[in-house]
Amino acid sequence: GLLCRYVVYGTATILDAGVGTGLLGEMLSILGYRKLVGIDISRGMLEMARRRKIYTDLRQMPIDIHMEFPDDAFDAVLSVGVFTAGCHIPVDSFEELARITKPSGYVVFSMRLDMDRYTDFKRKHKEMEQEGIWRLRERTKRFKSLPFENPGARVEILVYKVL
């Protein structure tokens, strides 16, 4: 629902970065988003996502500093449940997510507040704002993470507009 505030469904091209089983894509499809691309490092997860038959393209690819997409490829990039404990994604990958997002597009992601790299990621977000790469549009209230993951963990969702 958060994405609907910023990105009009129908013609928008959305990247689901860290697609997993495709559950997020299925929800987006129900909301009317049809141009969905998904990436994940796990071939098994991609196969589960493929079975949902809602993605126009699925690729095995990490979220990294050199992603195989052209500049300005997406109206929005979503990444839910990826920036969490044990996350090995490079801090500079946020610049790459902004690069593949169209100007005036959005990068929306969840982030666990108790992960070791939280401070480094937040510092990078602030640097990117200061450099005029993106601007924070919304930060949700902190909420409980999935109970099976860590009952005490808190998550926030951040929405950045690419400039």
mmCIF file with all atom_site columns, C-alpha atoms in Angstrom:
data_model
loop_
_atom_site.group_PDB
_atom_site.id
_atom_site.type_symbol
_atom_site.label_atom_id
_atom_site.label_alt_id
_atom_site.label_comp_id
_atom_site.label_asym_id
_atom_site.label_entity_id
_atom_site.label_seq_id
_atom_site.pdbx_PDB_ins_code
_atom_site.Cartn_x
_atom_site.Cartn_y
_atom_site.Cartn_z
_atom_site.occupancy
_atom_site.B_iso_or_equiv
_atom_site.pdbx_formal_charge
_atom_site.auth_seq_id
_atom_site.auth_comp_id
_atom_site.auth_asym_id
_atom_site.auth_atom_id
_atom_site.pdbx_PDB_model_num
ATOM 1   C CA . GLY A 1 1   ? 0.000  0.000   0.000   1.00 0.00 ? 1   GLY A CA 1
ATOM 2   C CA . LEU A 1 2   ? 2.897  2.402   0.714   1.00 0.00 ? 2   LEU A CA 1
ATOM 3   C CA . LEU A 1 3   ? 4.049  2.226   -2.903  1.00 0.00 ? 3   LEU A CA 1
ATOM 4   C CA . CYS A 1 4   ? 0.589  3.278   -4.119  1.00 0.00 ? 4   CYS A CA 1
ATOM 5   C CA . ARG A 1 5   ? 1.111  6.713   -2.539  1.00 0.00 ? 5   ARG A CA 1
ATOM 6   C CA . TYR A 1 6   ? 4.043  7.365   -4.841  1.00 0.00 ? 6   TYR A CA 1
ATOM 7   C CA . VAL A 1 7   ? 3.880  5.169   -7.950  1.00 0.00 ? 7   VAL A CA 1
ATOM 8   C CA . VAL A 1 8   ? 0.825  4.891   -10.197 1.00 0.00 ? 8   VAL A CA 1
ATOM 9   C CA . TYR A 1 9   ? -0.012 1.303   -11.047 1.00 0.00 ? 9   TYR A CA 1
ATOM 10  C CA . GLY A 1 10  ? -0.541 0.131   -14.601 1.00 0.00 ? 10  GLY A CA 1
ATOM 11  C CA . THR A 1 11  ? 2.390  1.406   -16.648 1.00 0.00 ? 11  THR A CA 1
ATOM 12  C CA . ALA A 1 12  ? 5.043  1.666   -13.922 1.00 0.00 ? 12  ALA A CA 1
ATOM 13  C CA . THR A 1 13  ? 7.981  -0.733  -14.190 1.00 0.00 ? 13  THR A CA 1
ATOM 14  C CA . ILE A 1 14  ? 8.945  -2.041  -10.757 1.00 0.00 ? 14  ILE A CA 1
ATOM 15  C CA . LEU A 1 15  ? 12.054 -3.963  -9.671  1.00 0.00 ? 15  LEU A CA 1
ATOM 16  C CA . ASP A 1 16  ? 11.533 -6.365  -6.785  1.00 0.00 ? 16  ASP A CA 1
ATOM 17  C CA . ALA A 1 17  ? 15.136 -6.558  -5.519  1.00 0.00 ? 17  ALA A CA 1
ATOM 18  C CA . GLY A 1 18  ? 15.507 -9.686  -3.417  1.00 0.00 ? 18  GLY A CA 1
ATOM 19  C CA . VAL A 1 19  ? 12.343 -11.243 -4.801  1.00 0.00 ? 19  VAL A CA 1
ATOM 20  C CA . GLY A 1 20  ? 12.449 -14.361 -2.636  1.00 0.00 ? 20  GLY A CA 1
ATOM 21  C CA . THR A 1 21  ? 9.355  -16.471 -3.292  1.00 0.00 ? 21  THR A CA 1
ATOM 22  C CA . GLY A 1 22  ? 7.585  -13.596 -5.060  1.00 0.00 ? 22  GLY A CA 1
ATOM 23  C CA . LEU A 1 23  ? 5.080  -12.849 -2.313  1.00 0.00 ? 23  LEU A CA 1
ATOM 24  C CA . LEU A 1 24  ? 5.613  -9.068  -2.591  1.00 0.00 ? 24  LEU A CA 1
ATOM 25  C CA . GLY A 1 25  ? 5.178  -9.264  -6.365  1.00 0.00 ? 25  GLY A CA 1
ATOM 26  C CA . GLU A 1 26  ? 1.930  -11.141 -5.926  1.00 0.00 ? 26  GLU A CA 1
ATOM 27  C CA . MET A 1 27  ? 0.610  -8.376  -3.664  1.00 0.00 ? 27  MET A CA 1
ATOM 28  C CA . LEU A 1 28  ? 1.732  -5.736  -6.177  1.00 0.00 ? 28  LEU A CA 1
ATOM 29  C CA . SER A 1 29  ? 0.000  -7.638  -8.969  1.00 0.00 ? 29  SER A CA 1
ATOM 30  C CA . ILE A 1 30  ? -3.246 -7.676  -6.987  1.00 0.00 ? 30  ILE A CA 1
ATOM 31  C CA . LEU A 1 31  ? -2.916 -3.891  -6.595  1.00 0.00 ? 31  LEU A CA 1
ATOM 32  C CA . GLY A 1 32  ? -2.634 -3.494  -10.384 1.00 0.00 ? 32  GLY A CA 1
ATOM 33  C CA . TYR A 1 33  ? 1.119  -3.352  -10.994 1.00 0.00 ? 33  TYR A CA 1
ATOM 34  C CA . ARG A 1 34  ? 1.825  -5.415  -14.123 1.00 0.00 ? 34  ARG A CA 1
ATOM 35  C CA . LYS A 1 35  ? 5.402  -4.636  -15.179 1.00 0.00 ? 35  LYS A CA 1
ATOM 36  C CA . LEU A 1 36  ? 7.291  -6.487  -12.455 1.00 0.00 ? 36  LEU A CA 1
ATOM 37  C CA . VAL A 1 37  ? 10.921 -7.529  -12.694 1.00 0.00 ? 37  VAL A CA 1
ATOM 38  C CA . GLY A 1 38  ? 12.511 -9.603  -9.952  1.00 0.00 ? 38  GLY A CA 1
ATOM 39  C CA . ILE A 1 39  ? 16.067 -10.412 -8.959  1.00 0.00 ? 39  ILE A CA 1
ATOM 40  C CA . ASP A 1 40  ? 17.430 -12.721 -6.311  1.00 0.00 ? 40  ASP A CA 1
ATOM 41  C CA . ILE A 1 41  ? 20.747 -14.385 -5.621  1.00 0.00 ? 41  ILE A CA 1
ATOM 42  C CA . SER A 1 42  ? 19.016 -17.729 -4.996  1.00 0.00 ? 42  SER A CA 1
ATOM 43  C CA . ARG A 1 43  ? 18.029 -19.853 -7.996  1.00 0.00 ? 43  ARG A CA 1
ATOM 44  C CA . GLY A 1 44  ? 15.592 -21.793 -5.777  1.00 0.00 ? 44  GLY A CA 1
ATOM 45  C CA . MET A 1 45  ? 13.791 -18.646 -4.670  1.00 0.00 ? 45  MET A CA 1
ATOM 46  C CA . LEU A 1 46  ? 13.552 -17.467 -8.284  1.00 0.00 ? 46  LEU A CA 1
ATOM 47  C CA . GLU A 1 47  ? 11.935 -20.773 -9.260  1.00 0.00 ? 47  GLU A CA 1
ATOM 48  C CA . MET A 1 48  ? 9.294  -20.288 -6.556  1.00 0.00 ? 48  MET A CA 1
ATOM 49  C CA . ALA A 1 49  ? 8.686  -16.720 -7.754  1.00 0.00 ? 49  ALA A CA 1
ATOM 50  C CA . ARG A 1 50  ? 8.463  -17.930 -11.382 1.00 0.00 ? 50  ARG A CA 1
ATOM 51  C CA . ARG A 1 51  ? 5.598  -20.278 -10.439 1.00 0.00 ? 51  ARG A CA 1
ATOM 52  C CA . ARG A 1 52  ? 3.471  -17.265 -9.497  1.00 0.00 ? 52  ARG A CA 1
ATOM 53  C CA . LYS A 1 53  ? 3.486  -16.189 -13.192 1.00 0.00 ? 53  LYS A CA 1
ATOM 54  C CA . ILE A 1 54  ? 3.371  -12.473 -12.432 1.00 0.00 ? 54  ILE A CA 1
ATOM 55  C CA . TYR A 1 55  ? 6.907  -11.289 -13.246 1.00 0.00 ? 55  TYR A CA 1
ATOM 56  C CA . THR A 1 56  ? 7.794  -10.141 -16.760 1.00 0.00 ? 56  THR A CA 1
ATOM 57  C CA . ASP A 1 57  ? 11.457 -10.931 -16.065 1.00 0.00 ? 57  ASP A CA 1
ATOM 58  C CA . LEU A 1 58  ? 13.281 -12.833 -13.316 1.00 0.00 ? 58  LEU A CA 1
ATOM 59  C CA . ARG A 1 59  ? 17.079 -12.852 -13.072 1.00 0.00 ? 59  ARG A CA 1
ATOM 60  C CA . GLN A 1 60  ? 19.585 -14.471 -10.771 1.00 0.00 ? 60  GLN A CA 1
ATOM 61  C CA . MET A 1 61  ? 21.596 -11.480 -9.619  1.00 0.00 ? 61  MET A CA 1
ATOM 62  C CA . PRO A 1 62  ? 22.808 -10.002 -6.326  1.00 0.00 ? 62  PRO A CA 1
ATOM 63  C CA . ILE A 1 63  ? 22.035 -6.489  -5.164  1.00 0.00 ? 63  ILE A CA 1
ATOM 64  C CA . ASP A 1 64  ? 25.494 -5.104  -5.760  1.00 0.00 ? 64  ASP A CA 1
ATOM 65  C CA . ILE A 1 65  ? 27.527 -2.155  -6.987  1.00 0.00 ? 65  ILE A CA 1
ATOM 66  C CA . HIS A 1 66  ? 27.340 -3.281  -10.653 1.00 0.00 ? 66  HIS A CA 1
ATOM 67  C CA . MET A 1 67  ? 23.871 -4.477  -11.573 1.00 0.00 ? 67  MET A CA 1
ATOM 68  C CA . GLU A 1 68  ? 23.015 -5.580  -15.106 1.00 0.00 ? 68  GLU A CA 1
ATOM 69  C CA . PHE A 1 69  ? 20.390 -2.914  -15.794 1.00 0.00 ? 69  PHE A CA 1
ATOM 70  C CA . PRO A 1 70  ? 20.683 0.336   -17.743 1.00 0.00 ? 70  PRO A CA 1
ATOM 71  C CA . ASP A 1 71  ? 20.416 3.747   -16.105 1.00 0.00 ? 71  ASP A CA 1
ATOM 72  C CA . ASP A 1 72  ? 16.856 4.873   -15.340 1.00 0.00 ? 72  ASP A CA 1
ATOM 73  C CA . ALA A 1 73  ? 15.367 1.417   -16.025 1.00 0.00 ? 73  ALA A CA 1
ATOM 74  C CA . PHE A 1 74  ? 12.668 1.432   -13.322 1.00 0.00 ? 74  PHE A CA 1
ATOM 75  C CA . ASP A 1 75  ? 9.952  3.721   -12.000 1.00 0.00 ? 75  ASP A CA 1
ATOM 76  C CA . ALA A 1 76  ? 10.524 2.190   -8.577  1.00 0.00 ? 76  ALA A CA 1
ATOM 77  C CA . VAL A 1 77  ? 12.807 -0.301  -6.868  1.00 0.00 ? 77  VAL A CA 1
ATOM 78  C CA . LEU A 1 78  ? 11.488 -2.232  -3.868  1.00 0.00 ? 78  LEU A CA 1
ATOM 79  C CA . SER A 1 79  ? 13.512 -4.327  -1.471  1.00 0.00 ? 79  SER A CA 1
ATOM 80  C CA . VAL A 1 80  ? 11.701 -5.888  1.463   1.00 0.00 ? 80  VAL A CA 1
ATOM 81  C CA . GLY A 1 81  ? 13.324 -8.223  3.971   1.00 0.00 ? 81  GLY A CA 1
ATOM 82  C CA . VAL A 1 82  ? 16.773 -7.879  2.419   1.00 0.00 ? 82  VAL A CA 1
ATOM 83  C CA . PHE A 1 83  ? 18.547 -5.315  4.641   1.00 0.00 ? 83  PHE A CA 1
ATOM 84  C CA . THR A 1 84  ? 18.463 -7.434  7.769   1.00 0.00 ? 84  THR A CA 1
ATOM 85  C CA . ALA A 1 85  ? 20.743 -9.428  10.084  1.00 0.00 ? 85  ALA A CA 1
ATOM 86  C CA . GLY A 1 86  ? 23.484 -11.177 8.132   1.00 0.00 ? 86  GLY A CA 1
ATOM 87  C CA . CYS A 1 87  ? 23.127 -8.773  5.198   1.00 0.00 ? 87  CYS A CA 1
ATOM 88  C CA . HIS A 1 88  ? 26.223 -8.856  2.965   1.00 0.00 ? 88  HIS A CA 1
ATOM 89  C CA . ILE A 1 89  ? 25.116 -6.209  0.488   1.00 0.00 ? 89  ILE A CA 1
ATOM 90  C CA . PRO A 1 90  ? 27.747 -3.485  -0.093  1.00 0.00 ? 90  PRO A CA 1
ATOM 91  C CA . VAL A 1 91  ? 26.922 -0.059  1.323   1.00 0.00 ? 91  VAL A CA 1
ATOM 92  C CA . ASP A 1 92  ? 27.522 1.502   -2.109  1.00 0.00 ? 92  ASP A CA 1
ATOM 93  C CA . SER A 1 93  ? 24.773 -0.655  -3.618  1.00 0.00 ? 93  SER A CA 1
ATOM 94  C CA . PHE A 1 94  ? 22.295 2.085   -2.641  1.00 0.00 ? 94  PHE A CA 1
ATOM 95  C CA . GLU A 1 95  ? 23.906 4.298   -5.292  1.00 0.00 ? 95  GLU A CA 1
ATOM 96  C CA . GLU A 1 96  ? 23.356 1.503   -7.791  1.00 0.00 ? 96  GLU A CA 1
ATOM 97  C CA . LEU A 1 97  ? 19.693 1.193   -6.809  1.00 0.00 ? 97  LEU A CA 1
ATOM 98  C CA . ALA A 1 98  ? 19.322 4.938   -7.379  1.00 0.00 ? 98  ALA A CA 1
ATOM 99  C CA . ARG A 1 99  ? 21.156 4.701   -10.735 1.00 0.00 ? 99  ARG A CA 1
ATOM 100 C CA . ILE A 1 100 ? 18.726 2.156   -12.137 1.00 0.00 ? 100 ILE A CA 1
ATOM 101 C CA . THR A 1 101 ? 15.722 4.194   -10.913 1.00 0.00 ? 101 THR A CA 1
ATOM 102 C CA . LYS A 1 102 ? 14.345 6.940   -13.140 1.00 0.00 ? 102 LYS A CA 1
ATOM 103 C CA . PRO A 1 103 ? 14.625 10.548  -11.945 1.00 0.00 ? 103 PRO A CA 1
ATOM 104 C CA . SER A 1 104 ? 11.523 11.266  -9.838  1.00 0.00 ? 104 SER A CA 1
ATOM 105 C CA . GLY A 1 105 ? 11.201 7.514   -9.245  1.00 0.00 ? 105 GLY A CA 1
ATOM 106 C CA . TYR A 1 106 ? 11.355 5.852   -5.845  1.00 0.00 ? 106 TYR A CA 1
ATOM 107 C CA . VAL A 1 107 ? 13.576 3.434   -3.961  1.00 0.00 ? 107 VAL A CA 1
ATOM 108 C CA . VAL A 1 108 ? 11.571 1.788   -1.176  1.00 0.00 ? 108 VAL A CA 1
ATOM 109 C CA . PHE A 1 109 ? 13.108 -0.669  1.259   1.00 0.00 ? 109 PHE A CA 1
ATOM 110 C CA . SER A 1 110 ? 12.719 -2.156  4.697   1.00 0.00 ? 110 SER A CA 1
ATOM 111 C CA . MET A 1 111 ? 15.607 -2.090  7.138   1.00 0.00 ? 111 MET A CA 1
ATOM 112 C CA . ARG A 1 112 ? 16.097 -3.900  10.410  1.00 0.00 ? 112 ARG A CA 1
ATOM 113 C CA . LEU A 1 113 ? 17.264 -1.529  13.097  1.00 0.00 ? 113 LEU A CA 1
ATOM 114 C CA . ASP A 1 114 ? 19.312 -4.072  15.031  1.00 0.00 ? 114 ASP A CA 1
ATOM 115 C CA . MET A 1 115 ? 21.616 -5.257  12.250  1.00 0.00 ? 115 MET A CA 1
ATOM 116 C CA . ASP A 1 116 ? 25.339 -4.672  12.611  1.00 0.00 ? 116 ASP A CA 1
ATOM 117 C CA . ARG A 1 117 ? 25.587 -2.500  9.484   1.00 0.00 ? 117 ARG A CA 1
ATOM 118 C CA . TYR A 1 118 ? 22.594 -0.263  10.218  1.00 0.00 ? 118 TYR A CA 1
ATOM 119 C CA . THR A 1 119 ? 24.767 2.753   11.106  1.00 0.00 ? 119 THR A CA 1
ATOM 120 C CA . ASP A 1 120 ? 26.877 2.389   7.947   1.00 0.00 ? 120 ASP A CA 1
ATOM 121 C CA . PHE A 1 121 ? 23.761 2.156   5.784   1.00 0.00 ? 121 PHE A CA 1
ATOM 122 C CA . LYS A 1 122 ? 22.182 5.194   7.448   1.00 0.00 ? 122 LYS A CA 1
ATOM 123 C CA . ARG A 1 123 ? 25.400 7.179   6.941   1.00 0.00 ? 123 ARG A CA 1
ATOM 124 C CA . LYS A 1 124 ? 25.340 6.256   3.231   1.00 0.00 ? 124 LYS A CA 1
ATOM 125 C CA . HIS A 1 125 ? 21.692 7.314   2.891   1.00 0.00 ? 125 HIS A CA 1
ATOM 126 C CA . LYS A 1 126 ? 22.536 10.703  4.412   1.00 0.00 ? 126 LYS A CA 1
ATOM 127 C CA . GLU A 1 127 ? 25.574 11.139  2.111   1.00 0.00 ? 127 GLU A CA 1
ATOM 128 C CA . MET A 1 128 ? 23.411 10.410  -0.914  1.00 0.00 ? 128 MET A CA 1
ATOM 129 C CA . GLU A 1 129 ? 20.924 13.064  0.227   1.00 0.00 ? 129 GLU A CA 1
ATOM 130 C CA . GLN A 1 130 ? 23.728 15.598  0.683   1.00 0.00 ? 130 GLN A CA 1
ATOM 131 C CA . GLU A 1 131 ? 25.064 14.744  -2.804  1.00 0.00 ? 131 GLU A CA 1
ATOM 132 C CA . GLY A 1 132 ? 21.633 15.339  -4.350  1.00 0.00 ? 132 GLY A CA 1
ATOM 133 C CA . ILE A 1 133 ? 21.141 11.730  -5.464  1.00 0.00 ? 133 ILE A CA 1
ATOM 134 C CA . TRP A 1 134 ? 17.890 11.203  -3.581  1.00 0.00 ? 134 TRP A CA 1
ATOM 135 C CA . ARG A 1 135 ? 15.658 12.727  -0.901  1.00 0.00 ? 135 ARG A CA 1
ATOM 136 C CA . LEU A 1 136 ? 13.868 10.981  1.944   1.00 0.00 ? 136 LEU A CA 1
ATOM 137 C CA . ARG A 1 137 ? 10.109 11.214  1.406   1.00 0.00 ? 137 ARG A CA 1
ATOM 138 C CA . GLU A 1 138 ? 8.819  8.935   4.131   1.00 0.00 ? 138 GLU A CA 1
ATOM 139 C CA . ARG A 1 139 ? 9.988  6.796   7.029   1.00 0.00 ? 139 ARG A CA 1
ATOM 140 C CA . THR A 1 140 ? 7.442  4.542   8.689   1.00 0.00 ? 140 THR A CA 1
ATOM 141 C CA . LYS A 1 141 ? 7.118  4.084   12.400  1.00 0.00 ? 141 LYS A CA 1
ATOM 142 C CA . ARG A 1 142 ? 9.213  1.227   13.693  1.00 0.00 ? 142 ARG A CA 1
ATOM 143 C CA . PHE A 1 143 ? 7.325  -2.040  13.862  1.00 0.00 ? 143 PHE A CA 1
ATOM 144 C CA . LYS A 1 144 ? 7.920  -5.622  14.959  1.00 0.00 ? 144 LYS A CA 1
ATOM 145 C CA . SER A 1 145 ? 9.717  -7.864  12.555  1.00 0.00 ? 145 SER A CA 1
ATOM 146 C CA . LEU A 1 146 ? 8.483  -11.337 11.701  1.00 0.00 ? 146 LEU A CA 1
ATOM 147 C CA . PRO A 1 147 ? 8.143  -13.317 14.950  1.00 0.00 ? 147 PRO A CA 1
ATOM 148 C CA . PHE A 1 148 ? 10.001 -16.372 13.634  1.00 0.00 ? 148 PHE A CA 1
ATOM 149 C CA . GLU A 1 149 ? 12.999 -14.204 12.717  1.00 0.00 ? 149 GLU A CA 1
ATOM 150 C CA . ASN A 1 150 ? 13.597 -12.416 16.021  1.00 0.00 ? 150 ASN A CA 1
ATOM 151 C CA . PRO A 1 151 ? 10.639 -11.432 18.203  1.00 0.00 ? 151 PRO A CA 1
ATOM 152 C CA . GLY A 1 152 ? 12.426 -8.333  19.492  1.00 0.00 ? 152 GLY A CA 1
ATOM 153 C CA . ALA A 1 153 ? 13.600 -7.014  16.127  1.00 0.00 ? 153 ALA A CA 1
ATOM 154 C CA . ARG A 1 154 ? 12.216 -3.740  14.824  1.00 0.00 ? 154 ARG A CA 1
ATOM 155 C CA . VAL A 1 155 ? 11.975 -2.678  11.194  1.00 0.00 ? 155 VAL A CA 1
ATOM 156 C CA . GLU A 1 156 ? 11.297 0.587   9.399   1.00 0.00 ? 156 GLU A CA 1
ATOM 157 C CA . ILE A 1 157 ? 10.437 1.213   5.761   1.00 0.00 ? 157 ILE A CA 1
ATOM 158 C CA . LEU A 1 158 ? 12.127 4.091   3.967   1.00 0.00 ? 158 LEU A CA 1
ATOM 159 C CA . VAL A 1 159 ? 10.943 5.818   0.801   1.00 0.00 ? 159 VAL A CA 1
ATOM 160 C CA . TYR A 1 160 ? 13.506 7.826   -1.156  1.00 0.00 ? 160 TYR A CA 1
ATOM 161 C CA . LYS A 1 161 ? 12.750 9.899   -4.242  1.00 0.00 ? 161 LYS A CA 1
ATOM 162 C CA . VAL A 1 162 ? 15.543 9.817   -6.821  1.00 0.00 ? 162 VAL A CA 1
ATOM 163 C CA . LEU A 1 163 ? 16.521 13.297  -8.027  1.00 0.00 ? 163 LEU A CA 1
#
